[in-house]
PDB file of C-alpha atoms in Angstrom:
ATOM      1  CA  MET A  42     -43.301   6.168  12.997  1.00 41.00           C
ATOM      2  CA  LEU A  43     -40.821   5.813  10.642  1.00 44.00           C
ATOM      3  CA  GLY A  44     -38.735   9.147  10.881  1.00 43.00           C
ATOM      4  CA  PRO A  45     -37.864  11.175   7.725  1.00 43.00           C
ATOM      5  CA  LYS A  46     -37.547   9.854   4.762  1.00 41.00           C
ATOM      6  CA  LYS A  47     -33.965   9.965   3.274  1.00 46.00           C
ATOM      7  CA  GLN A  48     -33.366  13.127   0.941  1.00 45.00           C
ATOM      8  CA  ASP A  49     -32.817  12.193  -2.753  1.00 45.00           C
ATOM      9  CA  LYS A  50     -29.422  13.106  -3.803  1.00 48.00           C
ATOM     10  CA  GLN A  51     -30.030  12.692  -7.261  1.00 45.00           C
ATOM     11  CA  ALA A  52     -30.043  16.597  -8.534  1.00 46.00           C
ATOM     12  CA  PRO A  53     -28.342  18.817  -6.074  1.00 51.00           C
ATOM     13  CA  GLU A  54     -30.037  21.818  -7.918  1.00 61.00           C
ATOM     14  CA  LYS A  55     -32.327  22.638 -11.303  1.00 84.00           C
ATOM     15  CA  VAL A  56     -30.051  20.935 -14.270  1.00 85.00           C
ATOM     16  CA  GLU A  57     -29.234  23.361 -16.873  1.00 85.00           C
ATOM     17  CA  THR A  58     -27.427  21.286 -19.122  1.00 89.00           C
ATOM     18  CA  PHE A  59     -28.006  17.575 -20.002  1.00 92.00           C
ATOM     19  CA  ILE A  60     -25.660  15.401 -22.333  1.00 95.00           C
ATOM     20  CA  ALA A  61     -27.626  12.600 -23.199  1.00 95.00           C
ATOM     21  CA  HIS A  62     -27.384   9.407 -23.467  1.00 96.00           C
ATOM     22  CA  GLY A  63     -25.831   7.720 -27.227  1.00 95.00           C
ATOM     23  CA  VAL A  64     -23.957  11.311 -27.488  1.00 96.00           C
ATOM     24  CA  GLU A  65     -20.271  11.332 -27.545  1.00 97.00           C
ATOM     25  CA  PHE A  66     -18.794  14.369 -26.596  1.00 96.00           C
ATOM     26  CA  GLU A  67     -14.362  14.515 -27.337  1.00 97.00           C
ATOM     27  CA  GLY A  68     -12.949  17.481 -25.471  1.00 97.00           C
ATOM     28  CA  ASN A  69     -12.356  19.761 -22.764  1.00 97.00           C
ATOM     29  CA  ILE A  70     -15.566  21.179 -20.681  1.00 95.00           C
ATOM     30  CA  LYS A  71     -15.083  24.425 -18.340  1.00 96.00           C
ATOM     31  CA  LEU A  72     -18.400  25.074 -16.634  1.00 93.00           C
ATOM     32  CA  THR A  73     -19.283  28.883 -15.565  1.00 89.00           C
ATOM     33  CA  ASP A  74     -19.862  29.590 -11.554  1.00 88.00           C
ATOM     34  CA  GLY A  75     -23.299  27.571 -10.418  1.00 89.00           C
ATOM     35  CA  THR A  76     -24.008  25.769 -13.402  1.00 92.00           C
ATOM     36  CA  VAL A  77     -25.510  21.995 -13.092  1.00 94.00           C
ATOM     37  CA  VAL A  78     -24.694  19.583 -15.800  1.00 95.00           C
ATOM     38  CA  ARG A  79     -25.982  15.729 -16.324  1.00 96.00           C
ATOM     39  CA  VAL A  80     -24.433  13.412 -18.148  1.00 97.00           C
ATOM     40  CA  ASP A  81     -25.254  10.208 -19.552  1.00 97.00           C
ATOM     41  CA  GLY A  82     -23.355   9.639 -22.500  1.00 98.00           C
ATOM     42  CA  LYS A  83     -19.746   9.841 -22.735  1.00 98.00           C
ATOM     43  CA  VAL A  84     -17.321  12.902 -22.286  1.00 98.00           C
ATOM     44  CA  ILE A  85     -13.503  11.931 -22.993  1.00 98.00           C
ATOM     45  CA  GLY A  86     -12.106  14.613 -21.746  1.00 98.00           C
ATOM     46  CA  ASP A  87     -11.029  17.014 -18.949  1.00 98.00           C
ATOM     47  CA  VAL A  88     -14.471  19.027 -17.220  1.00 97.00           C
ATOM     48  CA  LYS A  89     -13.675  21.719 -14.657  1.00 97.00           C
ATOM     49  CA  GLY A  90     -15.060  24.527 -12.855  1.00 96.00           C
ATOM     50  CA  ARG A  91     -17.209  26.153 -10.005  1.00 95.00           C
ATOM     51  CA  ALA A  92     -20.477  24.193 -11.074  1.00 96.00           C
ATOM     52  CA  SER A  93     -21.846  20.406  -9.934  1.00 96.00           C
ATOM     53  CA  LEU A  94     -21.729  17.043 -11.806  1.00 97.00           C
ATOM     54  CA  ILE A  95     -24.351  14.236 -11.975  1.00 97.00           C
ATOM     55  CA  VAL A  96     -22.858  11.149 -13.917  1.00 98.00           C
ATOM     56  CA  GLY A  97     -25.940   9.306 -14.717  1.00 97.00           C
ATOM     57  CA  LYS A  98     -25.913   5.663 -14.823  1.00 97.00           C
ATOM     58  CA  SER A  99     -25.586   5.030 -18.661  1.00 97.00           C
ATOM     59  CA  ALA A 100     -22.658   7.838 -18.510  1.00 98.00           C
ATOM     60  CA  GLU A 101     -19.164   7.535 -18.890  1.00 98.00           C
ATOM     61  CA  ILE A 102     -16.180  10.341 -18.546  1.00 98.00           C
ATOM     62  CA  LEU A 103     -12.689   9.628 -19.510  1.00 98.00           C
ATOM     63  CA  GLY A 104     -10.672  12.823 -17.870  1.00 98.00           C
ATOM     64  CA  ASN A 105     -10.235  14.217 -14.888  1.00 98.00           C
ATOM     65  CA  LEU A 106     -13.391  16.188 -12.873  1.00 98.00           C
ATOM     66  CA  GLU A 107     -12.308  19.452 -10.985  1.00 98.00           C
ATOM     67  CA  LEU A 108     -15.837  20.852  -9.342  1.00 97.00           C
ATOM     68  CA  GLU A 109     -17.343  21.813  -6.750  1.00 97.00           C
ATOM     69  CA  ARG A 110     -19.809  18.842  -6.186  1.00 97.00           C
ATOM     70  CA  VAL A 111     -20.166  15.472  -7.988  1.00 98.00           C
ATOM     71  CA  VAL A 112     -22.509  13.005  -7.687  1.00 98.00           C
ATOM     72  CA  ILE A 113     -21.784   9.773  -9.704  1.00 98.00           C
ATOM     73  CA  TYR A 114     -24.154   6.682 -10.854  1.00 98.00           C
ATOM     74  CA  GLY A 115     -22.061   6.089 -14.146  1.00 98.00           C
ATOM     75  CA  LYS A 116     -18.484   5.246 -14.378  1.00 98.00           C
ATOM     76  CA  ILE A 117     -15.000   7.989 -14.333  1.00 98.00           C
ATOM     77  CA  GLU A 118     -11.941   6.939 -15.459  1.00 98.00           C
ATOM     78  CA  GLY A 119      -9.700   9.950 -14.607  1.00 98.00           C
ATOM     79  CA  ASN A 120      -8.779  11.882 -11.170  1.00 98.00           C
ATOM     80  CA  ILE A 121     -11.411  13.570  -9.284  1.00 98.00           C
ATOM     81  CA  LYS A 122     -11.054  17.238  -7.251  1.00 98.00           C
ATOM     82  CA  ALA A 123     -14.134  18.383  -5.494  1.00 97.00           C
ATOM     83  CA  LYS A 124     -15.519  19.758  -1.940  1.00 97.00           C
ATOM     84  CA  ASP A 125     -17.920  17.225  -2.248  1.00 97.00           C
ATOM     85  CA  VAL A 126     -18.185  13.470  -3.861  1.00 98.00           C
ATOM     86  CA  ASP A 127     -20.615  11.390  -3.743  1.00 98.00           C
ATOM     87  CA  LEU A 128     -20.409   7.668  -5.484  1.00 98.00           C
ATOM     88  CA  GLN A 129     -24.144   6.265  -5.184  1.00 97.00           C
ATOM     89  CA  GLY A 130     -23.092   2.331  -7.092  1.00 97.00           C
ATOM     90  CA  GLY A 131     -20.777   4.208  -9.588  1.00 97.00           C
ATOM     91  CA  VAL A 132     -17.526   3.187 -10.954  1.00 98.00           C
ATOM     92  CA  VAL A 133     -14.579   5.177 -10.310  1.00 98.00           C
ATOM     93  CA  LYS A 134     -10.801   4.150 -11.409  1.00 98.00           C
ATOM     94  CA  GLY A 135      -8.523   7.533 -10.363  1.00 98.00           C
ATOM     95  CA  ASP A 136      -7.497   9.047  -7.410  1.00 98.00           C
ATOM     96  CA  ILE A 137     -10.024  11.044  -5.326  1.00 98.00           C
ATOM     97  CA  THR A 138      -9.393  14.954  -3.347  1.00 98.00           C
ATOM     98  CA  ALA A 139     -12.407  16.112  -1.718  1.00 98.00           C
ATOM     99  CA  GLU A 140     -13.603  17.592   1.240  1.00 97.00           C
ATOM    100  CA  VAL A 141     -16.597  15.158   1.752  1.00 97.00           C
ATOM    101  CA  LEU A 142     -16.648  11.700   0.286  1.00 97.00           C
ATOM    102  CA  HIS A 143     -19.612   9.315   0.228  1.00 97.00           C
ATOM    103  CA  ILE A 144     -19.857   6.252  -1.102  1.00 97.00           C
ATOM    104  CA  GLU A 145     -22.387   3.900  -0.949  1.00 97.00           C
ATOM    105  CA  ARG A 146     -22.443   0.244  -0.975  1.00 96.00           C
ATOM    106  CA  GLY A 147     -21.963  -1.758  -4.296  1.00 96.00           C
ATOM    107  CA  SER A 148     -19.689   1.596  -5.829  1.00 98.00           C
ATOM    108  CA  ILE A 149     -16.279   0.565  -7.153  1.00 98.00           C
ATOM    109  CA  PHE A 150     -13.212   2.543  -5.835  1.00 98.00           C
ATOM    110  CA  ASN A 151     -10.165   1.598  -7.609  1.00 98.00           C
ATOM    111  CA  GLY A 152      -7.468   4.670  -6.276  1.00 97.00           C
ATOM    112  CA  LYS A 153      -6.194   6.968  -3.650  1.00 98.00           C
ATOM    113  CA  CYS A 154      -8.698   9.266  -1.933  1.00 97.00           C
ATOM    114  CA  VAL A 155      -6.898  12.793   0.288  1.00 97.00           C
ATOM    115  CA  MET A 156      -9.428  14.379   2.608  1.00 95.00           C
ATOM    116  CA  GLU A 157      -8.865  18.203   2.502  1.00 91.00           C
ATOM    117  CA  GLU A 158     -10.132  20.007   5.367  1.00 86.00           C
ATOM    118  CA  ALA A 159     -12.959  22.742   4.538  1.00 79.00           C
ATOM    119  CA  SER A 160     -11.565  25.880   3.599  1.00 68.00           C
ATOM    120  CA  LYS A 161     -12.090  28.899   6.199  1.00 57.00           C
ATOM    121  CA  GLY A 162     -13.475  32.141   4.796  1.00 50.00           C
ATOM    122  CA  GLY A 163     -12.352  31.377   1.392  1.00 49.00           C
ATOM    123  CA  GLN A 164      -8.170  32.254   2.228  1.00 45.00           C
ATOM    124  CA  SER A 165      -5.475  30.405   0.978  1.00 42.00           C
ATOM    125  CA  PRO A 166      -2.681  29.639   3.775  1.00 40.00           C
ATOM    126  CA  GLN A 167      -0.001  31.264   3.660  1.00 36.00           C
TER     127      GLN A 167
END
């Protein structure tokens, strides 16, 4: 027996919004809670919200990200702040602040990393 099959981390949930290859979007994007967005085109601007972002192989994002989860196959030039960052062969030029960080072999990360403790019960420290 070979053991359990490695789960596909590409799509954490159902993708609800898609920016296709060949599309260039300029401006900031604010995502609603629980939204899952996939980018295969180019985004120039910041992406924020309590949501998940999948950055496809052909994608390029020039801006800062503040999200719940980011899965990266493409390129990001900007800082990332998220609970969960999964670098799957992509390129990040910028700093990452995360509770969980996974960097797959073949990925490129040029920046600083700050690991934060998981929030306990949603309460902020006083």
